[in-house]
Every structure is written in C-alpha cells, then in structure tokens.
Amino acid sequence: MQRLVSLMVTVSRAAVGITFLLLIGTVLLQVFARTFLPGSPIWTEELSRAALMFLAACGVGLSIRSGDLVNVDLVVSMLPRNARRVALGLSAALTAVLAGLMILPALKFMKVGAMQTAPALGVHMNWIYLAMPVFAVSLCLFAVLAVLEIIGGRDSLSDMSELED
C-alpha cells in the first residue's frame, strides 16, 4: 500500500508542479506583453484560468494529506487521543463520501463542455471542465487514504505528509 500512496503523491506533486509552471509562464507572458508589446495574446487569460483550476484540482489531495485544507481543529486538538482519531477519521470518511458523490455530476458537467469551445484557446471546454472530475477523484482518493492511515494509527492529518519527506 505504501508504494501506491507514494505513487499517488508523486503523480499529484508532478501535476501540481506542471500546472503551476504553466500558470506562472502564462501570467509572465501576459505581463511582459502588456508592458513591452502593443498588445497581449488574448488566450493568456483563458489559459491562466484553466491552469488555476487544474492546480486546485491536482493539489486538493495533497492538501488533505498534509492537513493544510482549511479546518477548525481547536476542539479536535483538545480531545483525548482515541476521540481525536475518531473525529479525524469521521471527518475524512465524510469528505470521501461527499467527494465520491461529486464524481458523476462532475463527469456530466464535463460532458457539457463537448458542445462548447473556449473562444480564445479554440479547445473544447470539456478539456477545461476535466478539472472538476480530477478534483473530485483526487479528494476522494486522498480522503480514503486518510481514513485508512487514521485506522492504522495516525493521530492527525498533518502527520501523513511526513512519510514522503
């Protein structure tokens, strides 16, 4: 199982890195063009939005793994160890269920994009809307991993990222 976790983390980190580089490159091109050229490429705005969507979609799983998603853990941190594990496990399980329930609607949403084209990029919107199912699947898989690791003895979600460093 550790090899699967390591593979998922590596793939997610690579996807986040690639989309972040794409976002940075697109924004830099837009700023450079607006500053030094008579006009900027019109497609940079659409591409930067798509890159930002994919950045969030690919990074959400890593965020749940590291405990960096926004949460209120003041009460949970004051609980005894076993109660804390139950609360975190329940939270991760509910997250997995909700993310799992989002997968089919996200796929339907993506299919709507097949009938639309991004005006500046000229690509079908389903490629851009693919970020929604990626988000749901990533969140679901990493939440399931969190549940399994909490069952295996982890005390907090932030402990999970230490395995890869």
Coordinates of C-alpha atoms in Angstrom, one line a residue:
M1 CA 0.0 0.0 0.0
Q2 CA 2.9 2.4 0.7
R3 CA 4.0 2.1 -2.9
L4 CA 0.5 3.1 -4.1
V5 CA 0.5 6.1 -1.7
S6 CA 3.9 7.1 -2.8
L7 CA 2.9 6.9 -6.5
M8 CA -0.3 8.9 -5.9
V9 CA 1.7 11.6 -4.0
T10 CA 4.4 11.7 -6.7
V11 CA 1.9 12.0 -9.6
S12 CA -0.1 14.7 -7.7
R13 CA 3.1 16.7 -7.0
A14 CA 4.2 16.4 -10.6
A15 CA 0.8 17.6 -11.8
V16 CA 0.8 20.5 -9.4
G17 CA 4.3 21.5 -10.5
I18 CA 3.4 21.3 -14.2
T19 CA 0.2 23.3 -13.8
F20 CA 2.0 25.9 -11.5
L21 CA 4.7 26.3 -14.1
L22 CA 2.1 26.7 -16.8
L23 CA 0.3 29.3 -14.7
I24 CA 3.5 31.2 -14.0
G25 CA 4.6 31.1 -17.6
T26 CA 1.2 32.3 -18.9
V27 CA 1.0 35.2 -16.4
L28 CA 4.5 36.3 -17.1
L29 CA 3.9 36.2 -20.8
Q30 CA 0.7 38.3 -20.3
V31 CA 2.5 40.9 -18.1
F32 CA 5.5 41.1 -20.4
A33 CA 3.3 41.6 -23.4
R34 CA 1.2 44.2 -21.7
T35 CA 4.3 46.1 -20.6
F36 CA 6.6 45.9 -23.6
L37 CA 4.4 45.0 -26.6
P38 CA 1.5 46.8 -28.3
G39 CA -0.9 44.1 -27.1
S40 CA -1.1 40.8 -25.2
P41 CA -2.2 37.4 -26.5
I42 CA -5.9 37.1 -25.9
W43 CA -5.6 33.4 -25.0
T44 CA -3.4 34.0 -21.9
E45 CA -6.4 34.9 -19.7
E46 CA -8.3 31.7 -20.5
L47 CA -5.2 29.5 -20.1
S48 CA -4.3 31.1 -16.8
R49 CA -7.9 30.3 -15.5
A50 CA -7.7 26.8 -16.7
A51 CA -4.3 26.3 -15.2
L52 CA -5.5 27.7 -11.9
M53 CA -8.5 25.2 -11.9
F54 CA -6.2 22.3 -12.6
L55 CA -3.7 23.5 -9.9
A56 CA -6.5 23.3 -7.3
A57 CA -7.8 20.0 -8.7
C58 CA -4.4 18.3 -8.6
G59 CA -3.4 19.9 -5.3
V60 CA -6.5 19.2 -3.2
G61 CA -5.5 15.6 -2.4
L62 CA -2.1 16.7 -1.3
S63 CA -3.7 19.4 0.9
I64 CA -5.9 16.8 2.7
R65 CA -2.8 14.6 3.1
S66 CA -0.8 17.4 4.7
G67 CA -3.6 18.8 6.8
D68 CA -3.4 22.1 5.0
L69 CA -7.1 22.4 4.0
V70 CA -9.0 24.9 6.0
N71 CA -10.4 23.3 9.1
V72 CA -11.3 24.1 12.6
D73 CA -9.2 21.8 14.7
L74 CA -9.2 23.7 18.0
V75 CA -11.8 21.4 19.6
V76 CA -10.3 18.3 17.9
S77 CA -6.8 19.0 19.2
M78 CA -8.1 19.2 22.8
L79 CA -9.7 15.7 22.6
P80 CA -8.1 12.6 24.0
R81 CA -6.0 10.6 21.5
N82 CA -8.7 8.0 20.7
A83 CA -11.5 10.5 20.4
R84 CA -9.3 12.7 18.2
R85 CA -8.6 9.8 15.9
V86 CA -12.4 9.0 15.7
A87 CA -13.2 12.6 14.9
L88 CA -10.5 12.9 12.2
G89 CA -11.5 9.5 10.8
L90 CA -15.1 10.5 10.6
S91 CA -14.2 13.8 9.0
A92 CA -12.1 12.1 6.4
A93 CA -14.7 9.5 5.8
L94 CA -17.4 12.1 5.2
T95 CA -15.1 14.0 2.9
A96 CA -14.5 10.8 0.9
V97 CA -18.3 10.2 0.7
L98 CA -19.1 13.7 -0.4
A99 CA -16.2 13.8 -2.9
G100 CA -17.3 10.4 -4.3
L101 CA -20.8 11.8 -4.7
M102 CA -19.4 14.6 -6.7
I103 CA -17.7 12.4 -9.3
L104 CA -20.7 11.6 -11.5
P105 CA -22.1 15.2 -11.6
A106 CA -18.6 16.4 -12.4
L107 CA -18.4 14.0 -15.3
K108 CA -21.8 15.2 -16.5
F109 CA -20.6 18.8 -16.2
M110 CA -17.5 17.9 -18.2
K111 CA -19.6 16.4 -21.0
V112 CA -21.5 19.7 -21.4
G113 CA -18.2 21.2 -22.4
A114 CA -18.1 19.0 -25.5
M115 CA -20.7 21.3 -27.0
Q116 CA -18.8 24.4 -26.3
T117 CA -15.4 25.8 -27.4
A118 CA -13.2 28.2 -25.5
P119 CA -13.2 31.2 -27.8
A120 CA -9.5 32.3 -27.4
L121 CA -7.9 28.8 -26.9
G122 CA -10.1 27.1 -29.5
V123 CA -10.3 23.9 -27.5
H124 CA -13.4 22.1 -26.4
M125 CA -14.5 23.1 -22.9
N126 CA -14.7 19.5 -21.8
W127 CA -10.9 19.6 -21.6
I128 CA -11.0 22.5 -19.3
Y129 CA -14.0 21.1 -17.3
L130 CA -12.0 17.9 -16.8
A131 CA -10.6 19.8 -13.7
M132 CA -13.9 19.1 -11.9
P133 CA -13.7 15.2 -12.0
V134 CA -10.0 15.4 -11.3
F135 CA -10.8 17.5 -8.2
A136 CA -13.5 15.0 -7.0
V137 CA -11.4 11.9 -7.7
S138 CA -8.3 13.3 -6.1
L139 CA -10.2 14.5 -3.0
C140 CA -12.0 11.2 -2.7
L141 CA -8.9 9.0 -3.0
F142 CA -6.8 11.0 -0.6
A143 CA -9.6 11.1 1.9
V144 CA -9.9 7.3 1.7
L145 CA -6.2 7.1 2.3
A146 CA -6.5 9.4 5.3
V147 CA -9.2 7.1 6.7
L148 CA -7.0 4.1 6.2
E149 CA -4.0 5.8 7.8
I150 CA -6.0 7.0 10.8
I151 CA -7.3 3.5 11.3
G152 CA -3.6 2.4 11.0
G153 CA -2.7 4.6 14.0
R154 CA -2.1 8.1 12.8
D155 CA -3.2 10.8 15.2
S156 CA -3.6 13.7 12.9
L157 CA -3.8 14.5 9.2
S158 CA -0.7 16.7 9.3
D159 CA 1.4 13.6 10.3
M160 CA 0.7 12.0 6.9
S161 CA 2.9 14.2 4.8
E162 CA 5.9 13.3 6.9
L163 CA 6.1 9.9 5.2
E164 CA 7.1 11.4 1.9
D165 CA 9.8 13.8 3.0

